[in-house]
XYZ file of C-alpha atoms in Angstrom:
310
model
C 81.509 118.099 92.397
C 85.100 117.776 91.521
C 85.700 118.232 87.738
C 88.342 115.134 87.889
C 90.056 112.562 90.493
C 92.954 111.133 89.556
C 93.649 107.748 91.151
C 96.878 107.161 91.824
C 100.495 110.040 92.763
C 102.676 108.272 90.559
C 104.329 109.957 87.592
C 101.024 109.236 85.840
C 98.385 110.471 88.180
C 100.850 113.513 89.090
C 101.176 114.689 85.633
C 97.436 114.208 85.405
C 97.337 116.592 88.506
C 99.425 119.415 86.994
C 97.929 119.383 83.635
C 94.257 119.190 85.188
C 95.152 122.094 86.886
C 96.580 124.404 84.697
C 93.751 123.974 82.579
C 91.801 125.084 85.638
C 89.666 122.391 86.660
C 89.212 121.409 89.945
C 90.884 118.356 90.308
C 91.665 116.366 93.147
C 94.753 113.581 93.121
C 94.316 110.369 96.154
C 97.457 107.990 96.826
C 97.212 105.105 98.541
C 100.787 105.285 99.804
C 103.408 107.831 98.999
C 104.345 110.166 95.662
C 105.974 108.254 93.365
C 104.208 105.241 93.203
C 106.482 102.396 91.896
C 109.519 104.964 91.259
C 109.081 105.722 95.162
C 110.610 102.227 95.710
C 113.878 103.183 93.205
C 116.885 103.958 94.509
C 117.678 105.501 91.300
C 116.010 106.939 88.141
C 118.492 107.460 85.570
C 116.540 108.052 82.129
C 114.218 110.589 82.998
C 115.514 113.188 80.651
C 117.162 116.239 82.360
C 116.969 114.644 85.669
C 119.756 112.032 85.110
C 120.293 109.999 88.389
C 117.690 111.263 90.472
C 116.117 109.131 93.578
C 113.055 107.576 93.116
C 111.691 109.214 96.274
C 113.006 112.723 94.984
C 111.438 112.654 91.549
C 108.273 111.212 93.012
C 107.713 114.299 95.470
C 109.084 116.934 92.716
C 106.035 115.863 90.805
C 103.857 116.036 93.288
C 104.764 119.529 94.663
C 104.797 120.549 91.161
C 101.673 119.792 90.758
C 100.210 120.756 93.983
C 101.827 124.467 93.364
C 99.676 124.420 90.446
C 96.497 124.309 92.221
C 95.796 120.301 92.336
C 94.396 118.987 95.724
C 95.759 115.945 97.145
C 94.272 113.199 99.617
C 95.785 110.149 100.863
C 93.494 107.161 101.413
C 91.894 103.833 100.144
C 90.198 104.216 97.049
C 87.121 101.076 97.452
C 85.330 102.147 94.786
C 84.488 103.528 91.829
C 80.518 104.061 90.467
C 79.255 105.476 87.108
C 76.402 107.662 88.054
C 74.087 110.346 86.757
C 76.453 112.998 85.995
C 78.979 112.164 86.409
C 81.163 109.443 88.918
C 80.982 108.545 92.480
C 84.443 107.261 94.150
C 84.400 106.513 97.951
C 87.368 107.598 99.643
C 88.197 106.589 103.220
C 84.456 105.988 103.273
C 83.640 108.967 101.806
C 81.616 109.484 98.559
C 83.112 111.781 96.333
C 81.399 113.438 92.835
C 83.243 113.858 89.554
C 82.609 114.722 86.482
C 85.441 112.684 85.006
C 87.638 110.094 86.770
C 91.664 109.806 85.535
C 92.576 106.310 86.814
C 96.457 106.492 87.655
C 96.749 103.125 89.678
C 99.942 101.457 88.502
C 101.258 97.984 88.591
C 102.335 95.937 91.070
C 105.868 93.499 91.531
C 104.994 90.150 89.756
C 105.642 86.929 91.328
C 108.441 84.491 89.936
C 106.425 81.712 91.057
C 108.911 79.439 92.965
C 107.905 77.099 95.977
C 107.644 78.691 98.813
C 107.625 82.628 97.577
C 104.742 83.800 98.803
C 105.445 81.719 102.236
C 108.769 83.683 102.995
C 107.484 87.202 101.606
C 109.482 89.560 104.005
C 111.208 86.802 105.447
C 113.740 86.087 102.933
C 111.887 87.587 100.016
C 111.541 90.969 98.519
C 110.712 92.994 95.525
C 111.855 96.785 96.767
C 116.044 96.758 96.969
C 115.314 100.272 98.158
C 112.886 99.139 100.978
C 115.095 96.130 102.287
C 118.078 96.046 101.207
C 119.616 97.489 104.333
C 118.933 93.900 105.983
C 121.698 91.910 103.718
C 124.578 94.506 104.510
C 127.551 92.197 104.219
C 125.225 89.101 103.498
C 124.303 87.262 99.852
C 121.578 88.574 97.947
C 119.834 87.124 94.601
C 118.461 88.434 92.045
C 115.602 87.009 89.894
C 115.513 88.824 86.856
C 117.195 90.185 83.614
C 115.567 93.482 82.876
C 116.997 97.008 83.656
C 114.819 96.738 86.710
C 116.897 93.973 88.178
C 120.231 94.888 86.602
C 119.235 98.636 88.530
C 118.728 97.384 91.535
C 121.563 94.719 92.066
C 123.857 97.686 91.706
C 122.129 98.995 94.365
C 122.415 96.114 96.484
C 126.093 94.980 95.499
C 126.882 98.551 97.368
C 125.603 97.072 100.296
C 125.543 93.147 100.138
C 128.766 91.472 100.498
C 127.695 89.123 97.123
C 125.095 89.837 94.461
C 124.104 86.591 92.550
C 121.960 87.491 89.488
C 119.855 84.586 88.433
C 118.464 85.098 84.399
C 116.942 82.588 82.861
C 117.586 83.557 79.017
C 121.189 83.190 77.761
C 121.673 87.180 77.833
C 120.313 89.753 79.810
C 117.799 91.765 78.626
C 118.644 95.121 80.322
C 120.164 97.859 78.006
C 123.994 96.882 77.130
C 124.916 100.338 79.531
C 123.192 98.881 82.311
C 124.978 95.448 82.520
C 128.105 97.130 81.764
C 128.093 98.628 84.639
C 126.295 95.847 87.108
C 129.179 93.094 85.892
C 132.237 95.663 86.332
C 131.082 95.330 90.199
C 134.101 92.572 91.498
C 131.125 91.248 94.301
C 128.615 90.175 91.211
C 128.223 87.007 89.591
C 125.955 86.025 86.885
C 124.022 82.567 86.331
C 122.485 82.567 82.863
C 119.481 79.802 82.123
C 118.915 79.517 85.832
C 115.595 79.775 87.766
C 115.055 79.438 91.436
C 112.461 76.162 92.004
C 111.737 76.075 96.151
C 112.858 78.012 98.940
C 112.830 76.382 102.032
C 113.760 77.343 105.901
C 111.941 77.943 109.607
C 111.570 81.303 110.303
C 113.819 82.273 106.953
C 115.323 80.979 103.821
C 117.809 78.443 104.522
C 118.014 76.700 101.318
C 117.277 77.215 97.402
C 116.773 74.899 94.702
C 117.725 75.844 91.642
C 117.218 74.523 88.104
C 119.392 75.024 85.004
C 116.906 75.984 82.052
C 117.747 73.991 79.376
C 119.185 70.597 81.179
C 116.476 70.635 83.642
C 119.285 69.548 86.202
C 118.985 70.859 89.846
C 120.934 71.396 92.564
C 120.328 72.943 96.348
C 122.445 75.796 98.253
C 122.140 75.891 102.239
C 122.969 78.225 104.518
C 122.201 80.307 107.875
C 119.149 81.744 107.978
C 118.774 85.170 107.878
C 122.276 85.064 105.858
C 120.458 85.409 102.561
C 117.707 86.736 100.652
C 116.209 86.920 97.323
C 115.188 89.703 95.399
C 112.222 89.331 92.390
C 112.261 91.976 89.187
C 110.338 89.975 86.871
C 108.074 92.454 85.519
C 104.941 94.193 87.247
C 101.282 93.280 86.810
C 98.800 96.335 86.331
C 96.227 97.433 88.911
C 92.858 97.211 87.708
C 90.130 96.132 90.098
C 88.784 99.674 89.958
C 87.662 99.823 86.893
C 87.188 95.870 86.017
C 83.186 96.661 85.066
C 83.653 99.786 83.078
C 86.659 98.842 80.399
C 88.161 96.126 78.226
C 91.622 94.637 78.448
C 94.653 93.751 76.376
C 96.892 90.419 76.327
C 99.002 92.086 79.060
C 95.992 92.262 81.601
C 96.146 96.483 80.994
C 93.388 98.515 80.229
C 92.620 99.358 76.660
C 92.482 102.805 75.630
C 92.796 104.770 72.790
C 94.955 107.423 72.175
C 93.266 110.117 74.109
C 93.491 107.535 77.120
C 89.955 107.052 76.714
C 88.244 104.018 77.827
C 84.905 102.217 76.989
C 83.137 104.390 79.430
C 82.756 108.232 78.671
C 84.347 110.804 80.641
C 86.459 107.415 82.442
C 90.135 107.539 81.409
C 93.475 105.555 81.914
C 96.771 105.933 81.989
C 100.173 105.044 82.881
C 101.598 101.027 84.329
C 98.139 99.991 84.372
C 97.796 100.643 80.537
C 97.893 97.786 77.908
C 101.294 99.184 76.384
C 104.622 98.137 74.864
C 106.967 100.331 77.470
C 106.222 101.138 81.064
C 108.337 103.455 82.026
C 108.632 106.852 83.651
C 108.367 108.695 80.909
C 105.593 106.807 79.210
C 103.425 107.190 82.254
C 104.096 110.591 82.422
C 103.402 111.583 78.626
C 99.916 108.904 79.735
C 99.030 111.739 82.140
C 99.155 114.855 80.639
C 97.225 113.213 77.347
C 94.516 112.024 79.652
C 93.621 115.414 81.767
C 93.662 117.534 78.531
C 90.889 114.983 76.859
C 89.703 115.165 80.619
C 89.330 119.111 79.642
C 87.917 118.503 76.732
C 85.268 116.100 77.622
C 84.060 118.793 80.236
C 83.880 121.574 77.788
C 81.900 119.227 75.426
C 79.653 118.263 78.020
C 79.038 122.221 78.936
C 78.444 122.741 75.553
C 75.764 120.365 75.390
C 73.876 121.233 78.941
């Protein structure tokens, strides 16, 4: 009987490690994929305070050895599901069935879809969400970018280091990255910006070979061709939270996150969640983080109130 899993190695579920631990509780962290979670798939984190411009893959495995040095376990595997039980949770990992006294649910959000024709067709042909994944495949080639957050403004820097043009595709009037941010995307001489534009079909054989576009307020359209394999589009448009977990055991805000209050405390004792896959106004690193050491402490206290009462 583990006192707490956490669900997730992001900065969320990592934090929820350390702080689990160092209140000494046995606690036991499972990732899916790799530390980091969605930072893992940033080339660069650059308002995480007193780590300025740190990798995404750096700061995601700092947190997890930090935590791991302070006594939290940590599996990797397939979380299929979770089961309120008598004490206590079960949570079957890798087909195991695993006993808690209190679950921390860590899982993140995932890259939402823009929605054009033919996205989900050329998905990894043509179409990506993770500059830091594939970007190495447009070296010299054209790249677009969907999106006018600091997400996409972050990562078309990235790419315009690599892609011989970066065309970044927002469909306000005005960007809505921090000013510092798209000061420093547009003083790149291989980026262009088209404001009020969305992409409406992608079309091609084995990759893109055309997009349609469409101006935002004239509704007017026009088509770019070109060799396949010579282009590809990249989607920031926000991230959708992960929450098929725990679906039967909470309630959820506008935003599809889970609803907590400010313990991180959900509709089901001793089940708690924090981070992306919150209902919140800011997803960031440092939100998620500040998520996971609030959650493990009320983890702590939980436990000592239900010792208390045995």
């Amino acid at each position: 009987m583990y006192d707490s899993i956490v669900i997730g190695a992001g900065p969320a579920g990592s934090t929820a490690g350390l702080y689990a631990a160092r209140a000494s509780l046995n606690v036991l962290v499972v990732e899916r994929g790799i530390p980091g979670g969605q930072i893992a798939t940033s080339h660069l984190v650059d308002n995480y305070p007193g780590l300025p411009d740190i990798g995404g893959v750096e700061l995601g495995e700092r947190m997890r050895a930090h935590a791991e040095a302070a006594g939290a376990s940590f599996e990797y595997g397939a979380i299929e599901q979770i089961r309120k039980g008598e004490p206590g949770f079960e949570v079957d990992v890798n087909g195991n069935t695993l006993m808690a006294r209190t679950v921390i649910v860590a899982s993140g959000a995932v890259p939402r879809p823009a929605g054009f024709k033919g996205e989900n067709s050329f998905r990894g042909r043509g179409i990506s969400y993770c500059a830091t994944c594939d970007g190495m495949f447009y070296r010299n080639k054209t790249v677009y970018v969907v999106g006018g957050g600091n997400s996409a403004c972050e990562e078309g820097l990235f790419l315009s280091n690599i892609a011989k043009r970066v065309v970044m595709l927002v469909r306000r009037d005005e960007f809505r990255a921090s000013r510092g941010r798209v000061d420093l995307l547009l003083a790149r001489d291989n980026v262009e910006v088209r404001y009020l534009t969305s992409i409406v079909e992608v079309t091609g054989e084995r990759f893109i070979g055309s997009i349609t576009f469409e101006h935002n307020d004239t509704k007017e359209c026009y088509v770019e061709t070109f060799d396949e394999g010579s282009a590809g589009v990249f989607v920031f448009t926000g991230n959708d939270p992960v929450v098929e977990l725990v679906r039967p055991y909470v309630t959820f805000g506008p935003d599809g996150g889970v609803i907590t209050d400010d313990s991180m405390s959900t509709d089901t004792p001793g089940l708690f969640c924090a981070g992306d896959m919150r209902s919140k106004p800011l997803r960031q690193v440092i939100t998620a983080a500040s998520d996971g050491a609030i959650a493990a402490t009320a983890a702590y206290v939980y436990i000592q109130s239900l010792t208390a009462n045995s």
